[in-house]
């Protein structure tokens, strides 16, 4: 794989294109949850896609950010989202990189792009959560300046999926004021 382009979207890409990467993301989450012993309804990935589309506008400006990674053929090989939780706080969601794009720094670049957007939005902090088996994100967040906190934090996953609470790890990044960067 050669160059990967990272872009923030000001509107939603074609539904089929975004569904293709999100389907892989949700399949990965379901697999990890099954490995943790959770019985998952086979319709869960489709339900999650429908839920995303119900709230998709939350991940677009002015109160959100949808970041995509595309390979040189224009195929989406990674995604990451952010939404405003309150006046000062943004939440990172759905960071995913396809198998073909792993090891290229794409995940790091997806997060860095959303950090930059959060600063432009005037946010003072970013929060994220991830499941215990997601060792990739649990390793990457601290490398980018996030601090793992005991929590709980009232993230979307915490509020919507109470059965996952014992398995969540929470991360916070305090964002410097623009004039102090």
PDB file of C-alpha atoms in Angstrom:
ATOM      1  CA  UNK A   1       0.000   0.000   0.000  1.00  0.00           C
ATOM      2  CA  UNK A   2       1.379   3.384  -0.959  1.00  0.00           C
ATOM      3  CA  UNK A   3       0.164   6.837   0.007  1.00  0.00           C
ATOM      4  CA  UNK A   4      -2.894   7.161   2.175  1.00  0.00           C
ATOM      5  CA  UNK A   5      -4.802  10.443   2.142  1.00  0.00           C
ATOM      6  CA  UNK A   6      -6.517  11.636   5.330  1.00  0.00           C
ATOM      7  CA  UNK A   7      -9.417  14.065   4.884  1.00  0.00           C
ATOM      8  CA  UNK A   8     -12.094  15.604   7.075  1.00  0.00           C
ATOM      9  CA  UNK A   9     -15.543  15.547   5.533  1.00  0.00           C
ATOM     10  CA  UNK A  10     -17.863  18.539   5.424  1.00  0.00           C
ATOM     11  CA  UNK A  11     -20.673  16.227   4.296  1.00  0.00           C
ATOM     12  CA  UNK A  12     -21.371  12.521   4.411  1.00  0.00           C
ATOM     13  CA  UNK A  13     -19.777  10.375   1.697  1.00  0.00           C
ATOM     14  CA  UNK A  14     -21.999   8.042  -0.332  1.00  0.00           C
ATOM     15  CA  UNK A  15     -23.831   5.714   2.040  1.00  0.00           C
ATOM     16  CA  UNK A  16     -22.543   2.518   0.393  1.00  0.00           C
ATOM     17  CA  UNK A  17     -18.930   3.720   0.661  1.00  0.00           C
ATOM     18  CA  UNK A  18     -19.213   4.583   4.343  1.00  0.00           C
ATOM     19  CA  UNK A  19     -21.243   1.450   5.095  1.00  0.00           C
ATOM     20  CA  UNK A  20     -18.446  -0.697   3.655  1.00  0.00           C
ATOM     21  CA  UNK A  21     -15.861   0.540   6.193  1.00  0.00           C
ATOM     22  CA  UNK A  22     -18.373   0.709   9.058  1.00  0.00           C
ATOM     23  CA  UNK A  23     -19.477  -2.879   8.402  1.00  0.00           C
ATOM     24  CA  UNK A  24     -15.859  -3.975   8.856  1.00  0.00           C
ATOM     25  CA  UNK A  25     -15.589  -1.872  12.017  1.00  0.00           C
ATOM     26  CA  UNK A  26     -18.760  -3.346  13.539  1.00  0.00           C
ATOM     27  CA  UNK A  27     -17.749  -6.903  12.562  1.00  0.00           C
ATOM     28  CA  UNK A  28     -14.458  -6.327  14.402  1.00  0.00           C
ATOM     29  CA  UNK A  29     -16.287  -5.033  17.498  1.00  0.00           C
ATOM     30  CA  UNK A  30     -18.730  -7.966  17.455  1.00  0.00           C
ATOM     31  CA  UNK A  31     -15.827 -10.437  17.130  1.00  0.00           C
ATOM     32  CA  UNK A  32     -14.062  -8.864  20.111  1.00  0.00           C
ATOM     33  CA  UNK A  33     -17.245  -8.890  22.183  1.00  0.00           C
ATOM     34  CA  UNK A  34     -17.857 -12.552  21.316  1.00  0.00           C
ATOM     35  CA  UNK A  35     -14.260 -13.332  22.322  1.00  0.00           C
ATOM     36  CA  UNK A  36     -15.072 -11.673  25.660  1.00  0.00           C
ATOM     37  CA  UNK A  37     -18.000 -14.096  26.114  1.00  0.00           C
ATOM     38  CA  UNK A  38     -20.874 -11.843  25.090  1.00  0.00           C
ATOM     39  CA  UNK A  39     -23.714 -13.429  23.151  1.00  0.00           C
ATOM     40  CA  UNK A  40     -24.306 -11.038  20.278  1.00  0.00           C
ATOM     41  CA  UNK A  41     -27.490 -10.878  18.233  1.00  0.00           C
ATOM     42  CA  UNK A  42     -26.583 -11.641  14.591  1.00  0.00           C
ATOM     43  CA  UNK A  43     -28.512  -8.497  13.582  1.00  0.00           C
ATOM     44  CA  UNK A  44     -26.336  -6.289  15.825  1.00  0.00           C
ATOM     45  CA  UNK A  45     -24.033  -4.961  13.051  1.00  0.00           C
ATOM     46  CA  UNK A  46     -27.009  -3.918  10.896  1.00  0.00           C
ATOM     47  CA  UNK A  47     -28.694  -2.329  13.917  1.00  0.00           C
ATOM     48  CA  UNK A  48     -25.474  -0.439  14.691  1.00  0.00           C
ATOM     49  CA  UNK A  49     -25.294   0.834  11.094  1.00  0.00           C
ATOM     50  CA  UNK A  50     -28.900   2.007  11.264  1.00  0.00           C
ATOM     51  CA  UNK A  51     -28.208   3.728  14.592  1.00  0.00           C
ATOM     52  CA  UNK A  52     -25.155   5.465  13.107  1.00  0.00           C
ATOM     53  CA  UNK A  53     -27.163   6.838  10.175  1.00  0.00           C
ATOM     54  CA  UNK A  54     -29.850   8.115  12.565  1.00  0.00           C
ATOM     55  CA  UNK A  55     -27.179  10.261  14.263  1.00  0.00           C
ATOM     56  CA  UNK A  56     -24.700  10.722  11.389  1.00  0.00           C
ATOM     57  CA  UNK A  57     -25.070  14.514  11.379  1.00  0.00           C
ATOM     58  CA  UNK A  58     -23.523  14.579  14.889  1.00  0.00           C
ATOM     59  CA  UNK A  59     -20.201  13.760  13.205  1.00  0.00           C
ATOM     60  CA  UNK A  60     -20.191  16.678  10.786  1.00  0.00           C
ATOM     61  CA  UNK A  61     -19.340  20.371  11.260  1.00  0.00           C
ATOM     62  CA  UNK A  62     -19.966  22.483  13.158  1.00  0.00           C
ATOM     63  CA  UNK A  63     -20.189  20.072  16.113  1.00  0.00           C
ATOM     64  CA  UNK A  64     -18.393  17.024  14.806  1.00  0.00           C
ATOM     65  CA  UNK A  65     -15.813  15.587  12.502  1.00  0.00           C
ATOM     66  CA  UNK A  66     -15.824  12.587  10.167  1.00  0.00           C
ATOM     67  CA  UNK A  67     -12.302  11.735   9.044  1.00  0.00           C
ATOM     68  CA  UNK A  68     -11.596   9.222   6.280  1.00  0.00           C
ATOM     69  CA  UNK A  69      -8.428   7.552   5.057  1.00  0.00           C
ATOM     70  CA  UNK A  70      -8.330   6.613   1.378  1.00  0.00           C
ATOM     71  CA  UNK A  71      -5.777   4.638  -0.577  1.00  0.00           C
ATOM     72  CA  UNK A  72      -4.446   5.788  -3.937  1.00  0.00           C
ATOM     73  CA  UNK A  73      -7.428   4.129  -5.683  1.00  0.00           C
ATOM     74  CA  UNK A  74      -9.811   6.225  -3.578  1.00  0.00           C
ATOM     75  CA  UNK A  75     -11.043   3.300  -1.489  1.00  0.00           C
ATOM     76  CA  UNK A  76     -11.803   4.065   2.166  1.00  0.00           C
ATOM     77  CA  UNK A  77      -9.251   2.177   4.279  1.00  0.00           C
ATOM     78  CA  UNK A  78      -9.881   3.886   7.605  1.00  0.00           C
ATOM     79  CA  UNK A  79     -12.258   6.114   9.482  1.00  0.00           C
ATOM     80  CA  UNK A  80     -12.576   8.055  12.674  1.00  0.00           C
ATOM     81  CA  UNK A  81     -15.291  10.255  14.064  1.00  0.00           C
ATOM     82  CA  UNK A  82     -15.682  12.900  16.723  1.00  0.00           C
ATOM     83  CA  UNK A  83     -18.737  14.549  18.183  1.00  0.00           C
ATOM     84  CA  UNK A  84     -19.210  17.335  20.666  1.00  0.00           C
ATOM     85  CA  UNK A  85     -20.466  16.049  24.023  1.00  0.00           C
ATOM     86  CA  UNK A  86     -20.777  19.475  25.619  1.00  0.00           C
ATOM     87  CA  UNK A  87     -19.438  22.995  25.161  1.00  0.00           C
ATOM     88  CA  UNK A  88     -15.840  21.992  25.988  1.00  0.00           C
ATOM     89  CA  UNK A  89     -15.640  18.248  25.311  1.00  0.00           C
ATOM     90  CA  UNK A  90     -15.438  16.131  22.184  1.00  0.00           C
ATOM     91  CA  UNK A  91     -15.603  12.345  22.018  1.00  0.00           C
ATOM     92  CA  UNK A  92     -13.585  10.217  19.602  1.00  0.00           C
ATOM     93  CA  UNK A  93     -15.588   7.383  18.071  1.00  0.00           C
ATOM     94  CA  UNK A  94     -15.219   4.574  15.511  1.00  0.00           C
ATOM     95  CA  UNK A  95     -11.479   4.605  14.901  1.00  0.00           C
ATOM     96  CA  UNK A  96     -10.866   1.796  12.448  1.00  0.00           C
ATOM     97  CA  UNK A  97      -8.206   0.890   9.887  1.00  0.00           C
ATOM     98  CA  UNK A  98      -8.538  -2.022   7.470  1.00  0.00           C
ATOM     99  CA  UNK A  99      -6.112  -4.907   7.661  1.00  0.00           C
ATOM    100  CA  UNK A 100      -4.413  -3.728   4.440  1.00  0.00           C
ATOM    101  CA  UNK A 101      -3.714  -0.261   5.903  1.00  0.00           C
ATOM    102  CA  UNK A 102      -2.514  -1.372   9.339  1.00  0.00           C
ATOM    103  CA  UNK A 103       1.073  -0.606  10.198  1.00  0.00           C
ATOM    104  CA  UNK A 104       1.127   2.471   7.936  1.00  0.00           C
ATOM    105  CA  UNK A 105       0.477   5.086  10.628  1.00  0.00           C
ATOM    106  CA  UNK A 106      -3.074   5.574   9.364  1.00  0.00           C
ATOM    107  CA  UNK A 107      -4.679   5.143  12.790  1.00  0.00           C
ATOM    108  CA  UNK A 108      -2.341   7.714  14.303  1.00  0.00           C
ATOM    109  CA  UNK A 109      -3.032  10.164  11.471  1.00  0.00           C
ATOM    110  CA  UNK A 110      -6.805   9.697  11.837  1.00  0.00           C
ATOM    111  CA  UNK A 111      -6.567  10.628  15.509  1.00  0.00           C
ATOM    112  CA  UNK A 112      -4.178  13.532  14.902  1.00  0.00           C
ATOM    113  CA  UNK A 113      -6.566  14.989  12.305  1.00  0.00           C
ATOM    114  CA  UNK A 114      -9.421  14.922  14.794  1.00  0.00           C
ATOM    115  CA  UNK A 115      -7.270  16.445  17.541  1.00  0.00           C
ATOM    116  CA  UNK A 116      -6.470  19.332  15.188  1.00  0.00           C
ATOM    117  CA  UNK A 117     -10.168  19.761  14.362  1.00  0.00           C
ATOM    118  CA  UNK A 118     -11.105  19.681  18.063  1.00  0.00           C
ATOM    119  CA  UNK A 119      -8.672  22.549  18.662  1.00  0.00           C
ATOM    120  CA  UNK A 120     -10.148  24.493  15.739  1.00  0.00           C
ATOM    121  CA  UNK A 121     -13.605  23.933  17.239  1.00  0.00           C
ATOM    122  CA  UNK A 122     -12.390  25.449  20.502  1.00  0.00           C
ATOM    123  CA  UNK A 123     -12.785  22.249  22.500  1.00  0.00           C
ATOM    124  CA  UNK A 124     -10.803  21.999  25.725  1.00  0.00           C
ATOM    125  CA  UNK A 125     -10.683  18.233  26.016  1.00  0.00           C
ATOM    126  CA  UNK A 126     -11.166  15.034  24.108  1.00  0.00           C
ATOM    127  CA  UNK A 127     -12.381  11.781  25.607  1.00  0.00           C
ATOM    128  CA  UNK A 128     -12.358   8.265  24.229  1.00  0.00           C
ATOM    129  CA  UNK A 129     -13.157   4.802  25.435  1.00  0.00           C
ATOM    130  CA  UNK A 130     -12.163   1.388  24.197  1.00  0.00           C
ATOM    131  CA  UNK A 131     -12.699  -2.210  25.195  1.00  0.00           C
ATOM    132  CA  UNK A 132     -10.068  -4.162  27.114  1.00  0.00           C
ATOM    133  CA  UNK A 133      -9.165  -6.395  24.120  1.00  0.00           C
ATOM    134  CA  UNK A 134      -8.453  -3.370  21.912  1.00  0.00           C
ATOM    135  CA  UNK A 135      -4.781  -3.330  22.802  1.00  0.00           C
ATOM    136  CA  UNK A 136      -3.974  -1.311  19.678  1.00  0.00           C
ATOM    137  CA  UNK A 137      -5.958   1.725  20.829  1.00  0.00           C
ATOM    138  CA  UNK A 138      -5.000   1.257  24.475  1.00  0.00           C
ATOM    139  CA  UNK A 139      -1.387   1.542  23.321  1.00  0.00           C
ATOM    140  CA  UNK A 140      -1.852   4.332  20.756  1.00  0.00           C
ATOM    141  CA  UNK A 141      -3.855   6.832  22.802  1.00  0.00           C
ATOM    142  CA  UNK A 142      -1.086   7.407  25.404  1.00  0.00           C
ATOM    143  CA  UNK A 143       1.506   7.815  22.631  1.00  0.00           C
ATOM    144  CA  UNK A 144      -0.591  10.721  21.307  1.00  0.00           C
ATOM    145  CA  UNK A 145      -0.909  12.467  24.669  1.00  0.00           C
ATOM    146  CA  UNK A 146      -4.075  10.919  26.068  1.00  0.00           C
ATOM    147  CA  UNK A 147      -4.067   9.879  29.708  1.00  0.00           C
ATOM    148  CA  UNK A 148      -5.925   6.777  30.829  1.00  0.00           C
ATOM    149  CA  UNK A 149      -8.266   7.624  33.693  1.00  0.00           C
ATOM    150  CA  UNK A 150     -10.121   5.348  36.079  1.00  0.00           C
ATOM    151  CA  UNK A 151     -13.460   6.697  34.964  1.00  0.00           C
ATOM    152  CA  UNK A 152     -16.154   6.127  34.467  1.00  0.00           C
ATOM    153  CA  UNK A 153     -16.682   8.835  31.888  1.00  0.00           C
ATOM    154  CA  UNK A 154     -20.145   9.336  30.477  1.00  0.00           C
ATOM    155  CA  UNK A 155     -19.132   8.494  26.926  1.00  0.00           C
ATOM    156  CA  UNK A 156     -21.649   7.319  24.364  1.00  0.00           C
ATOM    157  CA  UNK A 157     -20.659   3.688  24.904  1.00  0.00           C
ATOM    158  CA  UNK A 158     -20.912   4.065  28.686  1.00  0.00           C
ATOM    159  CA  UNK A 159     -24.424   5.483  28.375  1.00  0.00           C
ATOM    160  CA  UNK A 160     -25.723   3.224  25.582  1.00  0.00           C
ATOM    161  CA  UNK A 161     -24.065  -0.107  26.444  1.00  0.00           C
ATOM    162  CA  UNK A 162     -24.119  -0.582  30.239  1.00  0.00           C
ATOM    163  CA  UNK A 163     -23.078  -4.251  29.953  1.00  0.00           C
ATOM    164  CA  UNK A 164     -19.710  -3.079  28.574  1.00  0.00           C
ATOM    165  CA  UNK A 165     -18.902  -0.735  31.474  1.00  0.00           C
ATOM    166  CA  UNK A 166     -16.670  -3.229  33.338  1.00  0.00           C
ATOM    167  CA  UNK A 167     -14.647  -3.706  30.132  1.00  0.00           C
ATOM    168  CA  UNK A 168     -14.136  -0.063  29.147  1.00  0.00           C
ATOM    169  CA  UNK A 169     -10.906   1.901  29.386  1.00  0.00           C
ATOM    170  CA  UNK A 170     -11.235   5.692  29.352  1.00  0.00           C
ATOM    171  CA  UNK A 171      -8.786   8.212  27.930  1.00  0.00           C
ATOM    172  CA  UNK A 172      -8.679  12.004  28.210  1.00  0.00           C
ATOM    173  CA  UNK A 173      -6.609  14.614  26.401  1.00  0.00           C
ATOM    174  CA  UNK A 174      -6.586  18.179  27.672  1.00  0.00           C
ATOM    175  CA  UNK A 175      -6.212  20.491  24.681  1.00  0.00           C
ATOM    176  CA  UNK A 176      -3.953  23.504  24.970  1.00  0.00           C
ATOM    177  CA  UNK A 177      -5.351  26.926  24.229  1.00  0.00           C
ATOM    178  CA  UNK A 178      -4.542  27.855  20.595  1.00  0.00           C
ATOM    179  CA  UNK A 179      -2.143  30.619  21.673  1.00  0.00           C
ATOM    180  CA  UNK A 180      -0.240  28.211  23.944  1.00  0.00           C
ATOM    181  CA  UNK A 181       0.525  25.533  21.379  1.00  0.00           C
TER     182      UNK A 181
END
